[in-house]
Coordinates of C-alpha atoms in Angstrom, one line a residue:
M16 CA 138.1 110.4 100.1
S17 CA 139.9 112.4 102.7
L18 CA 138.1 113.9 105.7
A19 CA 138.8 117.4 104.4
Q20 CA 137.3 116.4 101.0
Q21 CA 134.3 115.0 102.7
F22 CA 133.7 118.2 104.6
S23 CA 134.2 120.2 101.4
V24 CA 131.6 118.1 99.5
A25 CA 129.2 118.3 102.5
G26 CA 129.5 122.1 102.5
K27 CA 128.8 122.2 98.7
Y28 CA 125.8 120.0 99.1
L29 CA 124.4 122.2 101.9
R30 CA 124.6 125.2 99.6
Y31 CA 123.1 123.2 96.8
Y32 CA 120.2 122.0 99.0
L33 CA 119.4 125.6 100.2
T34 CA 119.6 127.2 96.7
A35 CA 118.4 124.5 94.2
G36 CA 115.2 125.2 92.4
N37 CA 112.1 123.1 91.9
R38 CA 109.4 122.8 89.3
H39 CA 108.1 126.3 89.9
D40 CA 111.5 127.7 88.8
V41 CA 111.4 125.9 85.5
H42 CA 110.0 127.7 82.4
S43 CA 111.1 125.1 79.8
P44 CA 108.2 122.6 78.9
F45 CA 110.8 119.8 78.4
V46 CA 112.4 120.3 81.7
Y47 CA 109.1 120.9 83.5
S48 CA 107.8 117.6 82.1
L49 CA 111.0 115.9 83.2
T50 CA 110.7 117.4 86.7
E51 CA 107.1 116.4 87.1
E52 CA 107.2 112.9 85.5
V53 CA 110.7 111.8 86.5
L54 CA 112.2 113.7 89.4
R55 CA 109.0 113.9 91.4
D56 CA 107.9 110.3 90.7
K57 CA 108.3 108.2 93.8
K58 CA 106.2 105.2 92.8
P59 CA 107.8 101.9 93.5
Q60 CA 108.5 99.4 90.7
A61 CA 109.0 95.7 90.9
A62 CA 112.5 96.0 89.4
F63 CA 113.5 98.3 92.3
E64 CA 112.8 95.6 94.9
E65 CA 114.7 93.0 92.8
I66 CA 117.8 95.1 92.5
E67 CA 117.8 96.4 96.0
L68 CA 117.6 92.8 97.3
L69 CA 120.7 92.1 95.3
R70 CA 122.4 95.1 96.8
K71 CA 121.6 93.9 100.3
Q72 CA 123.1 90.5 99.4
L73 CA 126.3 92.2 98.1
L74 CA 126.6 94.3 101.2
K75 CA 126.6 91.2 103.3
S76 CA 129.0 89.3 101.1
P77 CA 132.2 88.0 102.9
D78 CA 133.9 87.5 99.5
T79 CA 136.9 89.4 98.3
I80 CA 138.2 90.0 94.7
S81 CA 141.5 91.3 93.3
V82 CA 140.9 94.7 91.8
T83 CA 142.7 96.5 88.9
D84 CA 142.0 100.2 89.3
L85 CA 142.2 102.2 86.0
G86 CA 140.3 105.2 87.3
A87 CA 141.1 108.2 89.5
G88 CA 142.0 106.0 92.4
S89 CA 139.8 104.1 94.7
I90 CA 138.0 105.5 97.7
V91 CA 138.4 102.2 99.4
S92 CA 141.7 102.0 101.2
G93 CA 144.0 99.0 101.2
G94 CA 145.8 97.0 98.5
N95 CA 144.4 95.3 95.5
E96 CA 142.3 92.8 97.4
R97 CA 138.9 94.3 98.2
R98 CA 135.7 93.1 99.8
I99 CA 132.7 93.0 97.5
A100 CA 130.7 94.5 100.4
D101 CA 133.1 97.5 100.4
I102 CA 133.0 98.0 96.6
T103 CA 129.2 97.9 96.8
R104 CA 129.0 100.3 99.7
Y105 CA 131.5 102.9 98.4
A106 CA 131.4 102.6 94.6
A107 CA 127.8 101.8 93.7
K108 CA 125.4 104.7 93.2
Q109 CA 122.7 105.2 95.8
P110 CA 119.3 103.5 95.1
K111 CA 117.6 106.8 94.3
F112 CA 119.9 107.5 91.4
G113 CA 119.5 104.0 89.9
Q114 CA 115.8 104.6 90.2
L115 CA 116.1 108.0 88.6
F116 CA 117.9 106.4 85.7
Y117 CA 115.1 103.8 85.4
R118 CA 112.4 106.5 85.3
L119 CA 114.5 108.7 83.0
I120 CA 114.9 105.9 80.5
Q121 CA 111.2 105.1 80.6
H122 CA 110.5 108.8 79.9
L123 CA 113.1 109.4 77.1
Q124 CA 113.1 105.9 75.7
P125 CA 116.8 105.6 74.6
Q126 CA 117.6 102.4 72.7
Y127 CA 121.5 102.4 72.7
L128 CA 123.0 103.2 76.1
V129 CA 126.7 103.3 77.1
E130 CA 128.0 103.2 80.7
L131 CA 131.6 103.9 81.7
G132 CA 132.1 102.1 85.0
T133 CA 130.1 98.9 85.6
S134 CA 131.2 98.2 89.2
M135 CA 128.8 95.6 90.7
G136 CA 126.3 96.4 87.9
L137 CA 123.5 97.9 90.0
S138 CA 123.1 101.0 87.9
S139 CA 123.5 98.9 84.7
S140 CA 120.7 96.7 86.0
Y141 CA 118.4 99.7 86.6
M142 CA 119.0 100.9 83.1
A143 CA 118.5 97.5 81.5
K144 CA 115.3 96.8 83.4
A145 CA 113.8 100.1 82.4
N146 CA 113.6 99.1 78.8
P147 CA 114.3 95.4 78.0
N148 CA 114.2 96.3 74.3
A149 CA 117.2 98.6 74.6
T150 CA 120.8 97.6 74.8
V151 CA 123.1 98.7 77.5
Y152 CA 126.9 98.6 76.7
T153 CA 128.8 98.8 79.9
I154 CA 132.6 99.2 80.2
E155 CA 134.6 98.1 83.2
G156 CA 138.3 98.3 83.7
C157 CA 138.7 95.4 86.1
P158 CA 138.1 91.9 84.7
N159 CA 137.2 90.5 88.2
I160 CA 134.7 93.2 88.9
A161 CA 133.2 92.7 85.4
A162 CA 132.9 89.0 86.1
K163 CA 131.1 89.6 89.3
A164 CA 128.8 92.1 87.6
R165 CA 128.0 89.4 85.0
S166 CA 126.9 87.0 87.7
N167 CA 124.7 89.7 89.1
F168 CA 123.1 90.3 85.7
D169 CA 122.5 86.6 85.4
Q170 CA 120.9 86.5 88.9
L171 CA 118.5 89.2 87.9
G172 CA 117.7 87.5 84.6
I173 CA 119.0 90.4 82.5
R174 CA 119.8 89.7 78.9
N175 CA 120.1 93.1 77.3
I176 CA 123.5 94.2 78.7
E177 CA 126.7 93.9 76.6
Q178 CA 129.9 94.0 78.6
R179 CA 133.2 95.4 77.5
V180 CA 136.3 95.0 79.7
G181 CA 139.3 97.3 79.4
N182 CA 140.6 100.9 79.8
F183 CA 137.9 103.4 78.9
D184 CA 140.4 105.3 76.7
T185 CA 140.8 102.3 74.5
V186 CA 137.4 100.7 74.6
L187 CA 135.1 103.7 74.2
P188 CA 136.5 105.0 70.9
E189 CA 136.3 101.4 69.6
L190 CA 132.7 101.0 70.8
L191 CA 131.1 104.2 69.7
P192 CA 131.4 103.7 65.9
Q193 CA 129.9 100.3 66.2
L194 CA 126.6 101.7 67.7
P195 CA 123.6 102.5 65.4
R196 CA 123.5 105.8 67.4
L197 CA 124.3 107.1 70.9
D198 CA 121.1 107.8 72.8
W199 CA 122.6 107.8 76.4
M200 CA 126.0 107.8 78.0
Y201 CA 126.6 107.6 81.7
V202 CA 130.2 108.5 82.7
D203 CA 131.1 107.0 86.1
G204 CA 134.5 105.6 86.8
N205 CA 137.2 108.1 86.2
H206 CA 136.6 111.2 88.2
R207 CA 139.3 113.4 86.8
K208 CA 139.1 116.5 84.7
E209 CA 140.9 115.7 81.4
P210 CA 139.6 112.1 81.0
T211 CA 136.1 113.3 81.7
W212 CA 136.5 116.1 79.1
N213 CA 137.9 113.6 76.6
Y214 CA 134.9 111.2 77.1
F215 CA 132.6 114.2 76.4
L216 CA 134.6 115.1 73.2
Q217 CA 134.6 111.4 72.0
A218 CA 130.8 111.2 72.4
L219 CA 130.1 114.5 70.6
P220 CA 130.3 113.1 67.0
Y221 CA 127.7 110.5 67.9
V222 CA 125.1 112.6 69.8
H223 CA 121.8 113.6 68.3
E224 CA 119.0 115.9 69.3
N225 CA 117.6 113.4 71.8
T226 CA 120.9 112.2 73.3
V227 CA 121.5 112.6 77.1
L228 CA 124.9 112.5 78.6
I229 CA 125.1 111.9 82.4
F230 CA 128.2 112.8 84.4
D231 CA 128.8 111.4 87.9
D232 CA 130.2 113.3 90.9
I233 CA 130.3 116.7 89.1
H234 CA 131.0 118.5 92.5
W235 CA 133.4 115.8 93.8
T236 CA 136.6 118.0 93.3
P237 CA 137.3 121.5 92.0
D238 CA 138.7 119.8 88.8
M239 CA 135.3 118.0 88.3
E240 CA 133.5 121.3 88.8
E241 CA 135.7 122.9 86.3
V242 CA 135.1 120.2 83.6
W243 CA 131.4 120.4 84.3
R244 CA 131.5 124.2 83.6
R245 CA 133.4 123.5 80.4
I246 CA 130.8 121.0 79.3
Q247 CA 128.0 123.4 80.1
Q248 CA 129.7 126.1 78.0
H249 CA 130.3 123.9 74.9
E250 CA 128.5 125.2 71.9
A251 CA 126.8 121.9 71.1
V252 CA 125.2 121.8 74.6
T253 CA 121.8 123.5 74.8
C254 CA 120.6 122.5 78.3
T255 CA 122.1 121.0 81.5
I256 CA 120.5 120.0 84.8
D257 CA 122.6 119.9 87.9
L258 CA 121.3 117.4 90.5
F259 CA 124.5 117.8 92.5
F260 CA 125.7 114.2 92.5
I261 CA 125.1 113.9 88.8
G262 CA 124.7 116.3 85.9
L263 CA 122.5 115.8 82.8
V264 CA 123.5 117.2 79.4
F265 CA 121.1 117.7 76.5
F266 CA 121.5 118.8 72.9
R267 CA 117.8 119.5 72.0
K268 CA 117.3 122.1 69.3
D269 CA 114.1 123.4 70.8
F270 CA 116.3 125.4 73.3
K271 CA 116.9 128.5 71.3
V272 CA 119.0 129.9 74.2
K273 CA 121.3 127.8 76.3
Q274 CA 119.7 127.0 79.6
H275 CA 121.2 125.6 82.8
F276 CA 119.1 124.4 85.7
T277 CA 120.0 123.4 89.3
L278 CA 117.2 121.3 90.6
K279 CA 116.6 119.7 94.0
Y280 CA 116.6 115.9 94.0

């Protein structure tokens, strides 16, 4: 990310922080419950400590791996050989978002989850630990990163993650018809407008009333902001929640009128 882009995102975040609402601005019972029981929940969980200990180990790792980049380009400079510590530092989602996913899964109880962009597997681990009876299907474009993620899952004793390796454009349309249903999809790994829009469209035939789609870095670039607006406006979408770094998309039929919330998190 260039310095100019960093300043742009920082400025957008400041505006978000100053204008985002809270639970008092929410009139939907579903969103109010989600705000109270998920966004405002700060209680520690044993799984958090396990996963964050792993994160610390990865951040101290001197190892490097050869990376195949199939996304929008890496924010880590330098050739194809990259330090595991750098991948963890720059590509992994912050702990509070992994913990948000954990709480959101416990709240919504999805059974069949898809993740686009495994990276070191930290977000995958939060999702899998939240409901050991669910199955998390995670897709990673780089075989070496996927292998490292698998070793991380093994270290955490996680058995309910199914890995797929390859280009999202190929793997996702093969995977979706194989699932009993699509309860959750987290899109993190190709932060460009048209691929993001295509992943949304590919998911649509498989969503149901209780599905949630989560899009990462919705304010990262003007293109990502544009595709986020397109998703919000789609006729199938009944509710969205903008948490700045991620956006939540719902299809619940109890929203008679489309509603969009920007909430502080």
